[in-house]
Amino acid sequence: MAAARASRDACSRSDSERIDHVLITMRRALQQVESVGPVDVPLLERDTTSGVVIERVLANLMDMALEINRHVARASSRQLPGTFAESCVAAVGAGLIDAELAAELLPSGGPHHVLMQLCLDTAPEQVEGVVARALAAFRAFERSATAWAGRLDVA
């Protein structure tokens, strides 16, 4: 808790405003994908572009999480992580997310959007699970980042 409070206090107003804007965009992206419903084989066959579009949204969600993590890391440790994995480690250190969520954000098989692309090519029946796990991870990240930024009461 102390690390989270100290790193949150170190964020400048412009960092805080930028994080707020990224969170707004992240919420919209999550809502858009969630509104599609299950990203299953019938959807992928009926709307052949849906898989590519959702894969890009997942990539954008990762980019948004990276941007937030980098702002937090810079404020808390004056370091600027280069990769998404490094940014997740920094976010854990700053108290933004926990190690379990960091692992969910970057599965051992690779980023969610890469896993989705591989499944689109070879195992479309697995896409639904990949997307569901990605949405759960990024939704949890959004809630954690919102709480960290002081926008929610954390019980």
Short mmCIF file of N, CA and C in Angstrom, two decimals:
data_model
loop_
_atom_site.label_atom_id
_atom_site.label_comp_id
_atom_site.label_asym_id
_atom_site.label_seq_id
_atom_site.Cartn_x
_atom_site.Cartn_y
_atom_site.Cartn_z
N MET A 1 0.81 -1.19 0.00
CA MET A 1 0.00 0.00 0.00
C MET A 1 0.86 1.26 0.00
N ALA A 2 1.93 1.25 0.79
CA ALA A 2 2.79 2.44 0.86
C ALA A 2 3.44 2.72 -0.49
N ALA A 3 3.86 1.67 -1.19
CA ALA A 3 4.47 1.86 -2.52
C ALA A 3 3.46 2.45 -3.48
N ALA A 4 2.23 1.97 -3.42
CA ALA A 4 1.19 2.49 -4.30
C ALA A 4 0.92 3.96 -4.01
N ARG A 5 0.83 4.31 -2.73
CA ARG A 5 0.56 5.69 -2.36
C ARG A 5 1.71 6.61 -2.77
N ALA A 6 2.94 6.19 -2.54
CA ALA A 6 4.10 7.01 -2.90
C ALA A 6 4.21 7.19 -4.40
N SER A 7 4.00 6.12 -5.17
CA SER A 7 4.11 6.26 -6.62
C SER A 7 2.95 7.07 -7.17
N ARG A 8 1.76 6.93 -6.57
CA ARG A 8 0.61 7.71 -7.02
C ARG A 8 0.86 9.19 -6.75
N ASP A 9 1.40 9.51 -5.58
CA ASP A 9 1.69 10.90 -5.24
C ASP A 9 2.76 11.50 -6.13
N ALA A 10 3.66 10.68 -6.66
CA ALA A 10 4.75 11.17 -7.49
C ALA A 10 4.30 11.50 -8.92
N CYS A 11 3.14 11.02 -9.32
CA CYS A 11 2.66 11.30 -10.68
C CYS A 11 2.35 12.79 -10.81
N SER A 12 2.79 13.36 -11.90
CA SER A 12 2.48 14.76 -12.16
C SER A 12 1.04 14.88 -12.62
N ARG A 13 0.55 16.10 -12.64
CA ARG A 13 -0.82 16.34 -13.12
C ARG A 13 -0.96 15.88 -14.56
N SER A 14 0.04 16.14 -15.40
CA SER A 14 -0.06 15.72 -16.80
C SER A 14 -0.05 14.20 -16.91
N ASP A 15 0.74 13.50 -16.07
CA ASP A 15 0.70 12.04 -16.06
C ASP A 15 -0.68 11.55 -15.66
N SER A 16 -1.22 12.14 -14.60
CA SER A 16 -2.53 11.74 -14.11
C SER A 16 -3.61 11.97 -15.17
N GLU A 17 -3.55 13.11 -15.83
CA GLU A 17 -4.53 13.39 -16.88
C GLU A 17 -4.38 12.43 -18.05
N ARG A 18 -3.15 12.12 -18.41
CA ARG A 18 -2.92 11.18 -19.51
C ARG A 18 -3.43 9.79 -19.14
N ILE A 19 -3.17 9.36 -17.91
CA ILE A 19 -3.68 8.07 -17.46
C ILE A 19 -5.20 8.05 -17.51
N ASP A 20 -5.84 9.13 -17.06
CA ASP A 20 -7.30 9.22 -17.12
C ASP A 20 -7.81 9.05 -18.54
N HIS A 21 -7.16 9.73 -19.49
CA HIS A 21 -7.59 9.63 -20.89
C HIS A 21 -7.39 8.23 -21.45
N VAL A 22 -6.27 7.61 -21.12
CA VAL A 22 -6.02 6.24 -21.59
C VAL A 22 -7.06 5.29 -20.99
N LEU A 23 -7.40 5.49 -19.73
CA LEU A 23 -8.41 4.63 -19.10
C LEU A 23 -9.77 4.79 -19.76
N ILE A 24 -10.13 5.99 -20.15
CA ILE A 24 -11.39 6.21 -20.87
C ILE A 24 -11.38 5.42 -22.18
N THR A 25 -10.29 5.53 -22.92
CA THR A 25 -10.17 4.81 -24.19
C THR A 25 -10.18 3.30 -23.96
N MET A 26 -9.52 2.85 -22.90
CA MET A 26 -9.48 1.43 -22.58
C MET A 26 -10.89 0.91 -22.26
N ARG A 27 -11.65 1.67 -21.47
CA ARG A 27 -13.02 1.26 -21.14
C ARG A 27 -13.87 1.13 -22.40
N ARG A 28 -13.75 2.09 -23.29
CA ARG A 28 -14.52 2.04 -24.55
C ARG A 28 -14.14 0.82 -25.37
N ALA A 29 -12.86 0.54 -25.49
CA ALA A 29 -12.41 -0.61 -26.27
C ALA A 29 -12.94 -1.91 -25.66
N LEU A 30 -12.86 -2.02 -24.34
CA LEU A 30 -13.38 -3.21 -23.68
C LEU A 30 -14.88 -3.36 -23.92
N GLN A 31 -15.62 -2.27 -23.78
CA GLN A 31 -17.07 -2.32 -23.99
C GLN A 31 -17.40 -2.72 -25.43
N GLN A 32 -16.64 -2.21 -26.38
CA GLN A 32 -16.91 -2.55 -27.78
C GLN A 32 -16.72 -4.03 -28.04
N VAL A 33 -15.64 -4.60 -27.54
CA VAL A 33 -15.41 -6.04 -27.77
C VAL A 33 -16.44 -6.86 -26.98
N GLU A 34 -16.71 -6.47 -25.74
CA GLU A 34 -17.69 -7.20 -24.94
C GLU A 34 -19.07 -7.17 -25.57
N SER A 35 -19.41 -6.08 -26.25
CA SER A 35 -20.73 -5.97 -26.87
C SER A 35 -20.91 -6.92 -28.05
N VAL A 36 -19.82 -7.42 -28.61
CA VAL A 36 -19.89 -8.37 -29.72
C VAL A 36 -20.46 -9.70 -29.24
N GLY A 37 -20.24 -10.01 -27.97
CA GLY A 37 -20.65 -11.31 -27.45
C GLY A 37 -19.53 -12.31 -27.64
N PRO A 38 -19.85 -13.59 -27.54
CA PRO A 38 -18.81 -14.61 -27.68
C PRO A 38 -18.13 -14.55 -29.05
N VAL A 39 -16.82 -14.56 -29.04
CA VAL A 39 -16.05 -14.56 -30.29
C VAL A 39 -15.79 -16.02 -30.63
N ASP A 40 -16.86 -16.66 -31.12
CA ASP A 40 -16.81 -18.09 -31.38
C ASP A 40 -16.73 -18.37 -32.88
N VAL A 41 -16.66 -19.64 -33.22
CA VAL A 41 -16.52 -20.04 -34.63
C VAL A 41 -17.67 -19.51 -35.48
N PRO A 42 -18.94 -19.60 -35.04
CA PRO A 42 -20.01 -19.05 -35.88
C PRO A 42 -19.83 -17.56 -36.19
N LEU A 43 -19.40 -16.78 -35.21
CA LEU A 43 -19.15 -15.35 -35.46
C LEU A 43 -18.02 -15.19 -36.46
N LEU A 44 -16.94 -15.91 -36.25
CA LEU A 44 -15.77 -15.78 -37.13
C LEU A 44 -16.09 -16.21 -38.56
N GLU A 45 -16.99 -17.17 -38.73
CA GLU A 45 -17.39 -17.60 -40.07
C GLU A 45 -18.38 -16.62 -40.69
N ARG A 46 -19.28 -16.08 -39.87
CA ARG A 46 -20.30 -15.15 -40.35
C ARG A 46 -19.70 -13.79 -40.70
N ASP A 47 -18.79 -13.33 -39.88
CA ASP A 47 -18.17 -12.01 -40.07
C ASP A 47 -16.66 -12.21 -40.10
N THR A 48 -16.14 -12.43 -41.28
CA THR A 48 -14.73 -12.81 -41.41
C THR A 48 -13.75 -11.73 -40.98
N THR A 49 -14.18 -10.49 -40.92
CA THR A 49 -13.27 -9.43 -40.47
C THR A 49 -13.25 -9.28 -38.94
N SER A 50 -14.23 -9.86 -38.27
CA SER A 50 -14.32 -9.67 -36.81
C SER A 50 -13.07 -10.16 -36.09
N GLY A 51 -12.52 -11.27 -36.50
CA GLY A 51 -11.33 -11.79 -35.84
C GLY A 51 -10.16 -10.84 -35.92
N VAL A 52 -9.95 -10.29 -37.11
CA VAL A 52 -8.83 -9.36 -37.30
C VAL A 52 -9.05 -8.08 -36.50
N VAL A 53 -10.28 -7.59 -36.50
CA VAL A 53 -10.58 -6.36 -35.77
C VAL A 53 -10.38 -6.57 -34.26
N ILE A 54 -10.89 -7.66 -33.74
CA ILE A 54 -10.76 -7.93 -32.31
C ILE A 54 -9.30 -8.16 -31.94
N GLU A 55 -8.56 -8.84 -32.80
CA GLU A 55 -7.12 -9.04 -32.55
C GLU A 55 -6.41 -7.70 -32.44
N ARG A 56 -6.76 -6.74 -33.28
CA ARG A 56 -6.15 -5.41 -33.23
C ARG A 56 -6.55 -4.68 -31.95
N VAL A 57 -7.81 -4.82 -31.54
CA VAL A 57 -8.25 -4.18 -30.30
C VAL A 57 -7.46 -4.75 -29.11
N LEU A 58 -7.25 -6.06 -29.10
CA LEU A 58 -6.45 -6.66 -28.01
C LEU A 58 -5.03 -6.11 -28.02
N ALA A 59 -4.46 -5.92 -29.21
CA ALA A 59 -3.12 -5.32 -29.30
C ALA A 59 -3.14 -3.89 -28.76
N ASN A 60 -4.19 -3.15 -29.09
CA ASN A 60 -4.31 -1.77 -28.60
C ASN A 60 -4.48 -1.74 -27.08
N LEU A 61 -5.23 -2.68 -26.53
CA LEU A 61 -5.38 -2.75 -25.08
C LEU A 61 -4.03 -2.98 -24.41
N MET A 62 -3.21 -3.83 -24.99
CA MET A 62 -1.88 -4.06 -24.44
C MET A 62 -1.04 -2.78 -24.52
N ASP A 63 -1.14 -2.07 -25.64
CA ASP A 63 -0.41 -0.80 -25.77
C ASP A 63 -0.86 0.22 -24.73
N MET A 64 -2.17 0.26 -24.46
CA MET A 64 -2.68 1.19 -23.46
C MET A 64 -2.18 0.82 -22.06
N ALA A 65 -2.19 -0.47 -21.74
CA ALA A 65 -1.67 -0.91 -20.44
C ALA A 65 -0.19 -0.57 -20.33
N LEU A 66 0.55 -0.77 -21.40
CA LEU A 66 1.98 -0.41 -21.42
C LEU A 66 2.16 1.07 -21.14
N GLU A 67 1.36 1.90 -21.78
CA GLU A 67 1.49 3.35 -21.58
C GLU A 67 1.23 3.72 -20.12
N ILE A 68 0.18 3.16 -19.53
CA ILE A 68 -0.11 3.45 -18.12
C ILE A 68 1.03 2.94 -17.24
N ASN A 69 1.46 1.72 -17.47
CA ASN A 69 2.56 1.15 -16.67
C ASN A 69 3.81 2.01 -16.77
N ARG A 70 4.11 2.51 -17.96
CA ARG A 70 5.31 3.34 -18.14
C ARG A 70 5.19 4.66 -17.39
N HIS A 71 4.00 5.28 -17.42
CA HIS A 71 3.80 6.53 -16.65
C HIS A 71 4.01 6.27 -15.16
N VAL A 72 3.44 5.18 -14.68
CA VAL A 72 3.55 4.85 -13.26
C VAL A 72 5.00 4.53 -12.90
N ALA A 73 5.68 3.76 -13.74
CA ALA A 73 7.08 3.41 -13.48
C ALA A 73 7.96 4.66 -13.45
N ARG A 74 7.73 5.55 -14.39
CA ARG A 74 8.53 6.77 -14.42
C ARG A 74 8.30 7.60 -13.16
N ALA A 75 7.06 7.66 -12.71
CA ALA A 75 6.75 8.44 -11.51
C ALA A 75 7.30 7.78 -10.25
N SER A 76 7.24 6.46 -10.18
CA SER A 76 7.62 5.79 -8.94
C SER A 76 9.11 5.47 -8.84
N SER A 77 9.76 5.21 -9.98
CA SER A 77 11.15 4.77 -9.89
C SER A 77 12.08 5.51 -10.85
N ARG A 78 11.53 6.44 -11.59
CA ARG A 78 12.31 7.19 -12.58
C ARG A 78 12.89 6.28 -13.66
N GLN A 79 12.33 5.08 -13.79
CA GLN A 79 12.74 4.14 -14.83
C GLN A 79 11.67 4.13 -15.93
N LEU A 80 12.09 3.82 -17.14
CA LEU A 80 11.14 3.72 -18.25
C LEU A 80 11.28 2.33 -18.86
N PRO A 81 10.40 1.40 -18.49
CA PRO A 81 10.49 0.04 -19.01
C PRO A 81 10.38 0.03 -20.53
N GLY A 82 11.15 -0.86 -21.15
CA GLY A 82 11.15 -0.93 -22.61
C GLY A 82 10.11 -1.88 -23.17
N THR A 83 9.83 -2.96 -22.45
CA THR A 83 8.90 -3.96 -22.96
C THR A 83 7.66 -4.03 -22.08
N PHE A 84 6.63 -4.68 -22.61
CA PHE A 84 5.42 -4.85 -21.84
C PHE A 84 5.70 -5.67 -20.58
N ALA A 85 6.49 -6.74 -20.71
CA ALA A 85 6.82 -7.57 -19.55
C ALA A 85 7.54 -6.74 -18.48
N GLU A 86 8.51 -5.93 -18.89
CA GLU A 86 9.23 -5.07 -17.94
C GLU A 86 8.27 -4.08 -17.30
N SER A 87 7.32 -3.57 -18.07
CA SER A 87 6.38 -2.60 -17.52
C SER A 87 5.46 -3.24 -16.49
N CYS A 88 5.12 -4.51 -16.70
CA CYS A 88 4.28 -5.21 -15.71
C CYS A 88 5.05 -5.42 -14.41
N VAL A 89 6.33 -5.75 -14.50
CA VAL A 89 7.16 -5.89 -13.31
C VAL A 89 7.21 -4.56 -12.56
N ALA A 90 7.39 -3.47 -13.30
CA ALA A 90 7.43 -2.14 -12.69
C ALA A 90 6.08 -1.79 -12.07
N ALA A 91 4.99 -2.16 -12.73
CA ALA A 91 3.65 -1.88 -12.20
C ALA A 91 3.41 -2.64 -10.90
N VAL A 92 3.90 -3.86 -10.82
CA VAL A 92 3.80 -4.63 -9.58
C VAL A 92 4.60 -3.92 -8.48
N GLY A 93 5.81 -3.49 -8.81
CA GLY A 93 6.65 -2.79 -7.84
C GLY A 93 6.04 -1.50 -7.34
N ALA A 94 5.29 -0.83 -8.20
CA ALA A 94 4.66 0.43 -7.82
C ALA A 94 3.33 0.24 -7.11
N GLY A 95 2.85 -1.00 -7.04
CA GLY A 95 1.57 -1.26 -6.40
C GLY A 95 0.37 -1.04 -7.29
N LEU A 96 0.60 -0.87 -8.58
CA LEU A 96 -0.50 -0.67 -9.52
C LEU A 96 -1.29 -1.96 -9.72
N ILE A 97 -0.59 -3.08 -9.89
CA ILE A 97 -1.22 -4.38 -10.08
C ILE A 97 -0.47 -5.40 -9.22
N ASP A 98 -1.07 -6.57 -9.06
CA ASP A 98 -0.36 -7.63 -8.34
C ASP A 98 0.28 -8.59 -9.34
N ALA A 99 1.11 -9.48 -8.83
CA ALA A 99 1.86 -10.40 -9.69
C ALA A 99 0.93 -11.33 -10.45
N GLU A 100 -0.17 -11.72 -9.84
CA GLU A 100 -1.12 -12.61 -10.52
C GLU A 100 -1.72 -11.92 -11.74
N LEU A 101 -2.11 -10.67 -11.60
CA LEU A 101 -2.66 -9.94 -12.75
C LEU A 101 -1.58 -9.72 -13.80
N ALA A 102 -0.37 -9.45 -13.38
CA ALA A 102 0.73 -9.29 -14.35
C ALA A 102 0.86 -10.55 -15.19
N ALA A 103 0.76 -11.71 -14.57
CA ALA A 103 0.86 -12.98 -15.30
C ALA A 103 -0.32 -13.16 -16.25
N GLU A 104 -1.50 -12.71 -15.85
CA GLU A 104 -2.68 -12.81 -16.71
C GLU A 104 -2.57 -11.87 -17.91
N LEU A 105 -1.95 -10.72 -17.70
CA LEU A 105 -1.80 -9.76 -18.79
C LEU A 105 -0.83 -10.25 -19.86
N LEU A 106 0.12 -11.05 -19.46
CA LEU A 106 1.11 -11.57 -20.41
C LEU A 106 1.26 -13.07 -20.21
N PRO A 107 0.36 -13.84 -20.82
CA PRO A 107 0.43 -15.30 -20.66
C PRO A 107 1.76 -15.85 -21.15
N SER A 108 2.12 -17.02 -20.65
CA SER A 108 3.41 -17.62 -21.01
C SER A 108 3.51 -17.91 -22.50
N GLY A 109 2.39 -18.12 -23.18
CA GLY A 109 2.40 -18.40 -24.61
C GLY A 109 2.59 -17.18 -25.48
N GLY A 110 2.57 -16.00 -24.88
CA GLY A 110 2.73 -14.75 -25.63
C GLY A 110 1.55 -13.83 -25.40
N PRO A 111 1.62 -12.64 -25.97
CA PRO A 111 0.54 -11.67 -25.80
C PRO A 111 -0.80 -12.22 -26.31
N HIS A 112 -1.87 -11.79 -25.70
CA HIS A 112 -3.21 -12.26 -26.07
C HIS A 112 -3.49 -12.10 -27.56
N HIS A 113 -3.13 -10.96 -28.12
CA HIS A 113 -3.45 -10.76 -29.54
C HIS A 113 -2.66 -11.70 -30.43
N VAL A 114 -1.45 -12.05 -30.04
CA VAL A 114 -0.65 -13.01 -30.82
C VAL A 114 -1.26 -14.40 -30.70
N LEU A 115 -1.65 -14.78 -29.49
CA LEU A 115 -2.30 -16.07 -29.30
C LEU A 115 -3.58 -16.15 -30.12
N MET A 116 -4.34 -15.05 -30.13
CA MET A 116 -5.57 -15.03 -30.92
C MET A 116 -5.27 -15.22 -32.40
N GLN A 117 -4.27 -14.52 -32.90
CA GLN A 117 -3.92 -14.63 -34.32
C GLN A 117 -3.52 -16.07 -34.66
N LEU A 118 -2.73 -16.68 -33.81
CA LEU A 118 -2.34 -18.08 -34.03
C LEU A 118 -3.57 -18.99 -34.05
N CYS A 119 -4.49 -18.76 -33.13
CA CYS A 119 -5.71 -19.57 -33.09
C CYS A 119 -6.59 -19.33 -34.31
N LEU A 120 -6.67 -18.09 -34.77
CA LEU A 120 -7.44 -17.81 -35.98
C LEU A 120 -6.92 -18.65 -37.14
N ASP A 121 -5.61 -18.80 -37.19
CA ASP A 121 -4.98 -19.53 -38.30
C ASP A 121 -5.08 -21.04 -38.15
N THR A 122 -5.03 -21.54 -36.92
CA THR A 122 -4.90 -22.99 -36.75
C THR A 122 -5.97 -23.65 -35.89
N ALA A 123 -6.58 -22.92 -34.97
CA ALA A 123 -7.55 -23.52 -34.04
C ALA A 123 -8.64 -22.50 -33.68
N PRO A 124 -9.49 -22.13 -34.64
CA PRO A 124 -10.49 -21.09 -34.38
C PRO A 124 -11.42 -21.40 -33.21
N GLU A 125 -11.58 -22.67 -32.88
CA GLU A 125 -12.44 -23.03 -31.75
C GLU A 125 -11.85 -22.57 -30.42
N GLN A 126 -10.58 -22.20 -30.39
CA GLN A 126 -9.93 -21.73 -29.17
C GLN A 126 -9.96 -20.21 -29.02
N VAL A 127 -10.38 -19.51 -30.06
CA VAL A 127 -10.38 -18.05 -30.04
C VAL A 127 -11.25 -17.51 -28.91
N GLU A 128 -12.42 -18.10 -28.72
CA GLU A 128 -13.34 -17.61 -27.69
C GLU A 128 -12.68 -17.59 -26.31
N GLY A 129 -11.97 -18.64 -25.96
CA GLY A 129 -11.28 -18.70 -24.67
C GLY A 129 -10.17 -17.68 -24.56
N VAL A 130 -9.41 -17.51 -25.63
CA VAL A 130 -8.32 -16.53 -25.63
C VAL A 130 -8.87 -15.13 -25.41
N VAL A 131 -9.94 -14.80 -26.14
CA VAL A 131 -10.54 -13.46 -26.02
C VAL A 131 -11.13 -13.27 -24.63
N ALA A 132 -11.82 -14.27 -24.12
CA ALA A 132 -12.42 -14.15 -22.78
C ALA A 132 -11.35 -13.90 -21.72
N ARG A 133 -10.24 -14.63 -21.80
CA ARG A 133 -9.14 -14.43 -20.82
C ARG A 133 -8.52 -13.04 -20.97
N ALA A 134 -8.35 -12.61 -22.20
CA ALA A 134 -7.78 -11.28 -22.44
C ALA A 134 -8.68 -10.19 -21.89
N LEU A 135 -9.98 -10.29 -22.18
CA LEU A 135 -10.91 -9.28 -21.68
C LEU A 135 -10.94 -9.26 -20.16
N ALA A 136 -10.92 -10.42 -19.54
CA ALA A 136 -10.92 -10.47 -18.07
C ALA A 136 -9.66 -9.81 -17.51
N ALA A 137 -8.51 -10.09 -18.13
CA ALA A 137 -7.25 -9.51 -17.65
C ALA A 137 -7.23 -8.00 -17.83
N PHE A 138 -7.63 -7.52 -19.00
CA PHE A 138 -7.59 -6.08 -19.24
C PHE A 138 -8.68 -5.35 -18.46
N ARG A 139 -9.81 -5.98 -18.22
CA ARG A 139 -10.85 -5.37 -17.38
C ARG A 139 -10.32 -5.26 -15.95
N ALA A 140 -9.66 -6.29 -15.46
CA ALA A 140 -9.07 -6.23 -14.11
C ALA A 140 -7.99 -5.16 -14.05
N PHE A 141 -7.19 -5.05 -15.10
CA PHE A 141 -6.16 -4.00 -15.15
C PHE A 141 -6.82 -2.63 -15.09
N GLU A 142 -7.87 -2.44 -15.87
CA GLU A 142 -8.57 -1.14 -15.90
C GLU A 142 -9.10 -0.80 -14.51
N ARG A 143 -9.71 -1.75 -13.85
CA ARG A 143 -10.23 -1.50 -12.49
C ARG A 143 -9.10 -1.18 -11.52
N SER A 144 -8.01 -1.92 -11.62
CA SER A 144 -6.88 -1.70 -10.72
C SER A 144 -6.24 -0.33 -10.97
N ALA A 145 -6.08 0.02 -12.24
CA ALA A 145 -5.48 1.32 -12.57
C ALA A 145 -6.40 2.46 -12.15
N THR A 146 -7.70 2.26 -12.30
CA THR A 146 -8.66 3.28 -11.87
C THR A 146 -8.60 3.46 -10.36
N ALA A 147 -8.57 2.35 -9.64
CA ALA A 147 -8.47 2.42 -8.18
C ALA A 147 -7.15 3.05 -7.77
N TRP A 148 -6.08 2.66 -8.43
CA TRP A 148 -4.75 3.20 -8.11
C TRP A 148 -4.73 4.71 -8.31
N ALA A 149 -5.37 5.16 -9.36
CA ALA A 149 -5.40 6.59 -9.65
C ALA A 149 -6.32 7.35 -8.69
N GLY A 150 -6.97 6.63 -7.79
CA GLY A 150 -7.80 7.30 -6.79
C GLY A 150 -9.20 7.58 -7.25
N ARG A 151 -9.65 6.87 -8.29
CA ARG A 151 -10.97 7.14 -8.85
C ARG A 151 -12.05 6.26 -8.24
N LEU A 152 -11.65 5.19 -7.54
CA LEU A 152 -12.60 4.30 -6.88
C LEU A 152 -12.24 4.19 -5.41
N ASP A 153 -13.23 3.93 -4.61
CA ASP A 153 -12.96 3.60 -3.20
C ASP A 153 -12.57 2.14 -3.15
N VAL A 154 -11.39 1.88 -2.65
CA VAL A 154 -10.91 0.51 -2.55
C VAL A 154 -11.22 0.03 -1.14
N ALA A 155 -11.99 -1.03 -1.07
CA ALA A 155 -12.41 -1.55 0.25
C ALA A 155 -11.25 -2.19 0.98
#
